[in-house]
Coordinates of C-alpha atoms in Angstrom, one line a residue:
Chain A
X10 CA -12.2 -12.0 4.9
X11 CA -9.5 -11.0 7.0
X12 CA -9.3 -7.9 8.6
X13 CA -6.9 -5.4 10.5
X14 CA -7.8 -3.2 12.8
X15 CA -6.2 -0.2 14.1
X16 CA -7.3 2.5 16.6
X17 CA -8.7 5.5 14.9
X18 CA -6.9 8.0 16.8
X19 CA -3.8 8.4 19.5
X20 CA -2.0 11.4 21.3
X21 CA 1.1 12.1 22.5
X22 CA 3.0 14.4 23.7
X23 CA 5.9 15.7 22.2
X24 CA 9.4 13.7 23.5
X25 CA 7.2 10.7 24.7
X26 CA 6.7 7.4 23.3
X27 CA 4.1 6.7 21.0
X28 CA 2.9 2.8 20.5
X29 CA 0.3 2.1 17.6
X30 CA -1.2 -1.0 17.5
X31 CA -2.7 -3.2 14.9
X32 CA -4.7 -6.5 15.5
X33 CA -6.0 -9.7 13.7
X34 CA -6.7 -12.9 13.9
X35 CA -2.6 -14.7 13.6
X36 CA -1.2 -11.4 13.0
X37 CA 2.3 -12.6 14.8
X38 CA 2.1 -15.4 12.0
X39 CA 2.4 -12.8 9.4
X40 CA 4.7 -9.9 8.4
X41 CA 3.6 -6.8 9.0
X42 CA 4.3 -3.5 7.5
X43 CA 4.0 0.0 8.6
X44 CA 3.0 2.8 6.3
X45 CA 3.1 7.2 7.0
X46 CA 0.8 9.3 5.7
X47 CA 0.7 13.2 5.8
X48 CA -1.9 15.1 3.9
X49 CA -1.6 15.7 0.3
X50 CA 1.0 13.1 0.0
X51 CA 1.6 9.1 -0.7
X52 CA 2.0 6.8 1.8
X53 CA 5.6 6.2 2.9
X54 CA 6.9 2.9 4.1
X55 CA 8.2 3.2 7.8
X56 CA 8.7 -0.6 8.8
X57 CA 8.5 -3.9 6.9
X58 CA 8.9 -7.7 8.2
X59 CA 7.5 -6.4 11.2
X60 CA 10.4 -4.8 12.8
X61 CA 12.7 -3.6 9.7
X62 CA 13.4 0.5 8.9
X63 CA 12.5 1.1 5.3
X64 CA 15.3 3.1 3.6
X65 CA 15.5 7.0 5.2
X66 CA 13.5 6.1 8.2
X67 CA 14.8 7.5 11.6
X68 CA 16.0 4.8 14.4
X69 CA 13.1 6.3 16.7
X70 CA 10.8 4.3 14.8
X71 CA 10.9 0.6 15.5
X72 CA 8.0 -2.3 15.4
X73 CA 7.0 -6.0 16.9
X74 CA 4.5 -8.7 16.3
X75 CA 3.5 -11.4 18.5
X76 CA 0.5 -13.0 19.1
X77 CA -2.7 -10.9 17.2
X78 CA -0.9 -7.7 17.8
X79 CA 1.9 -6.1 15.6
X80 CA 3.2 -2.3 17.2
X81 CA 4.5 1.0 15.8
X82 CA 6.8 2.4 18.4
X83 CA 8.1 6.0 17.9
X84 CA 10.0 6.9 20.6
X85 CA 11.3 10.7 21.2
X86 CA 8.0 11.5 19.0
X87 CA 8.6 14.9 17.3
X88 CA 5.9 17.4 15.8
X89 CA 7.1 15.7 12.2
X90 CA 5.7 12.7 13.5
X91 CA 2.0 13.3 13.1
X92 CA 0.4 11.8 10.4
X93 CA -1.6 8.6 10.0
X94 CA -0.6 5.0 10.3
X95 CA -1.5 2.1 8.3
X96 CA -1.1 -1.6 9.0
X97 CA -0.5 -4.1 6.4
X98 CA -0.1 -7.7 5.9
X99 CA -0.7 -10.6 3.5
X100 CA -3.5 -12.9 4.1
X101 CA -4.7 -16.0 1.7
X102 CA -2.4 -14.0 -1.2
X103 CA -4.4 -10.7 -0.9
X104 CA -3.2 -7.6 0.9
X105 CA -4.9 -6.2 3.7
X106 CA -4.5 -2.6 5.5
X107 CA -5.9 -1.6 8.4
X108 CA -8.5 1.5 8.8
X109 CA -5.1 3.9 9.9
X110 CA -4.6 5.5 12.8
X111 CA -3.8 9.3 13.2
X112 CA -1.8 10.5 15.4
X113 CA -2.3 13.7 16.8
X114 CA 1.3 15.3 18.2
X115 CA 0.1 17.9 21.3
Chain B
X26 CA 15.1 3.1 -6.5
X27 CA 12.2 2.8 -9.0
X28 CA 10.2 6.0 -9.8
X29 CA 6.5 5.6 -10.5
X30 CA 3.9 7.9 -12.1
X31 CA 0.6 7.3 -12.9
X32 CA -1.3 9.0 -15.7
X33 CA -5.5 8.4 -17.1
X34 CA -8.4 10.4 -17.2
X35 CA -9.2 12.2 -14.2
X36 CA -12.9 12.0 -14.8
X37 CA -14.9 8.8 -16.0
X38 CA -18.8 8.4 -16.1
X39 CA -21.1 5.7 -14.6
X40 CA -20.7 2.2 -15.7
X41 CA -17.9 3.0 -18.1
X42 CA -14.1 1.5 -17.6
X43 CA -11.7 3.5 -15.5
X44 CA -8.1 3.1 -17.0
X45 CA -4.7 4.1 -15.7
X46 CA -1.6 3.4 -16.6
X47 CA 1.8 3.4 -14.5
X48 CA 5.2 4.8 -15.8
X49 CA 8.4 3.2 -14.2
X50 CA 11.4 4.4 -14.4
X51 CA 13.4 1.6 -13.3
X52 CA 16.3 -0.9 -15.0
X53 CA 13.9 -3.9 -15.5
X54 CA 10.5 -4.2 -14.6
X55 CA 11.9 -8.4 -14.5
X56 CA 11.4 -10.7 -11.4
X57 CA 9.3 -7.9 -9.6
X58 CA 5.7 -7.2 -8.6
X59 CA 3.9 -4.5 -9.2
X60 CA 0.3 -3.0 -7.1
X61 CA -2.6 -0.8 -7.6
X62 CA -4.0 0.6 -4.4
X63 CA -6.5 3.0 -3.8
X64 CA -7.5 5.7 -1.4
X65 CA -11.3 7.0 -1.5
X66 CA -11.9 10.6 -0.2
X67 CA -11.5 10.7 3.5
X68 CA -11.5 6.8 3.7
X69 CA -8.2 3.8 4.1
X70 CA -6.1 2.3 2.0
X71 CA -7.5 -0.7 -0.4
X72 CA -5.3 -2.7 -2.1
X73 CA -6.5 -3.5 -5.9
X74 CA -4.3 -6.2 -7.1
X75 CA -1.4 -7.4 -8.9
X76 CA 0.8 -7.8 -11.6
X77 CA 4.1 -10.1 -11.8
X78 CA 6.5 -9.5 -14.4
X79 CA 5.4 -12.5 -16.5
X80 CA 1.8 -11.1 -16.6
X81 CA 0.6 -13.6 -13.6
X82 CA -1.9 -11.4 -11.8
X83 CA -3.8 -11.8 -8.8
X84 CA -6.8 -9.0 -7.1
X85 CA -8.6 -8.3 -4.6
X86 CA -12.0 -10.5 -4.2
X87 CA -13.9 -7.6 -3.5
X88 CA -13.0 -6.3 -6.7
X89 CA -12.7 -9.6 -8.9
X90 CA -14.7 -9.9 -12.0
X91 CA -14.5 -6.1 -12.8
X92 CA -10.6 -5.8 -12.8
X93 CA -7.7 -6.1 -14.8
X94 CA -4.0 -5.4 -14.2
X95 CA -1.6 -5.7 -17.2
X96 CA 2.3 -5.4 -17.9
X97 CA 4.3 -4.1 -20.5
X98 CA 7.9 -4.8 -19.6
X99 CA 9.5 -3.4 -23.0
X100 CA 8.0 0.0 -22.0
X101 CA 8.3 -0.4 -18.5
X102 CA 4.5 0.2 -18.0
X103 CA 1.9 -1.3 -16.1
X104 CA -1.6 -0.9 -16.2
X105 CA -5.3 -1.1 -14.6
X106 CA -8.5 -1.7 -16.2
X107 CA -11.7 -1.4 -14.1
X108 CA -14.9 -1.5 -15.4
X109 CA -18.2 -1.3 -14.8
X110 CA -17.6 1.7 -12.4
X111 CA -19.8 3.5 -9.6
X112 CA -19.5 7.0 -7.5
X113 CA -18.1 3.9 -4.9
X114 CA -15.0 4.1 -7.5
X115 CA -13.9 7.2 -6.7
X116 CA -10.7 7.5 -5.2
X117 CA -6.8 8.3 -5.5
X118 CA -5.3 5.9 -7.3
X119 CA -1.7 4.8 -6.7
X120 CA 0.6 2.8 -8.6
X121 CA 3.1 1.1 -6.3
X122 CA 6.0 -1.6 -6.3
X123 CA 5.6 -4.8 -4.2
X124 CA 7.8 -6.3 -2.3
X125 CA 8.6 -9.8 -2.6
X126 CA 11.4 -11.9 0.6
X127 CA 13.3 -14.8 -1.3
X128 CA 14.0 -16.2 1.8
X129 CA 10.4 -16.5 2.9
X130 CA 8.8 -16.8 0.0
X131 CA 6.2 -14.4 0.5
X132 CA 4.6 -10.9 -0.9
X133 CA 6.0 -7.9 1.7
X134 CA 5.7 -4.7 1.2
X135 CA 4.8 -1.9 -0.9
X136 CA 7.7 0.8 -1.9
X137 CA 8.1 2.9 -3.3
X138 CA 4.9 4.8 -4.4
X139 CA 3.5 7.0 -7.2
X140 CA 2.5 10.2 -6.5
X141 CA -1.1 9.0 -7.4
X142 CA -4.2 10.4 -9.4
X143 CA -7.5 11.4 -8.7
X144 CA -10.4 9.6 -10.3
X145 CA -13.7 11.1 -9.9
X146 CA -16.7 9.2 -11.2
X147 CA -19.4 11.3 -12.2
X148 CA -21.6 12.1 -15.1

């Protein structure tokens, strides 16, 4: 089956950039979708088709996909910003996330 | 933009059938897709299956066999059926609409999502 995989954890500073990556086998082949979650609350779409804003989202948060590797970028990263990440994609018409990464803002 | 809310028992017991059902508030459930996804304690994201609006439904093979995903478009309701459940079932469950790109022919993404619901399977 096809996975996703995501680092488990990431700091950064607040101001600086933050870049969360998500691989798998073809990934660039794929769309893939970004997804915040803060405790006690849904997920919340952050990117889709790899590098488009869902609705509400700030312009600091962008993404790419090439090659195995699809990236959350949040640039200016602000205290607001910590929560986990989840990958997503479509694979064989099932949906696949990846094991979320959270990021710590210190 | 859609509103969804989930509603079902909260507690179900060992081997029985876990059933939720998801209230949209939305013009037409028509031409969309609609998810269950689920989030165990501390753990990911797991993505259940789905529901078109014509009833054509597809789920997750690691779930196969003990689901079902239903639609009622006159009430704007879809539901989940899982049966056969374990203390491995027990999760938040979330109700979510799925994205579907005309241009590329292709399932994206999921938005926006229910609030969810806790399941807890336990005798």
């Amino acid at each position: 089956s096809y996975e996703l995989t995501q680092p488990p954890s990431l700091s950064v500073s607040p101001g600086q950039t933050a870049s969360i990556p998500c691989s798998g086998d073809k990934l660039g082949d794929k769309f893939a979708c970004w997804y915040q979650q803060k405790p006690g609350q849904s997920p919340v779409l952050v990117i889709y088709e790899d590098n488009k804003r869902s609705s509400g989202i700030p312009e600091r948060f962008s993404g790419s996909n090439s090659g195995i590797t699809a990236t959350l970028t949040i640039s200016g990263t602000q205290a607001l910003d910590e929560a986990l990440y989840y990958c997503q994609a479509w694979d064989s018409n099932t949906a696949v996330f990846g094991g979320g990464t959270k990021l710590t803002v210190l | 933009q859609e509103h969804l809310q989930e509603s079902g028992p909260g507690l179900v017991k060992p081997s029985e059938t876990l059933s939720l059902t998801c209230s949209v508030s939305t013009d037409s459930m028509k031409n969309k897709y609609w998810s269950w996804i689920r989030q165990p304690p501390g753990k990911g994201l797991e993505w259940i299956g789905y529901v078109y609006f014509n009833g054509t439904t597809n789920y997750n093979p690691t779930l196969k066999g003990r689901v079902k995903i239903s639609v009622d478009t006159s009430n704007n309701k879809f539901s989940l059926r899982l049966t056969s459940v374990t203390a491995a079932d027990t999760a938040v469950y979330y109700c979510v609409r799925t994205g579907y790109d005309y241009v590329w022919g292709a399932l994206s993404w999921f938005d926006p999502w229910g609030p969810g619901i806790r399941v807890i399977v336990s005798s």
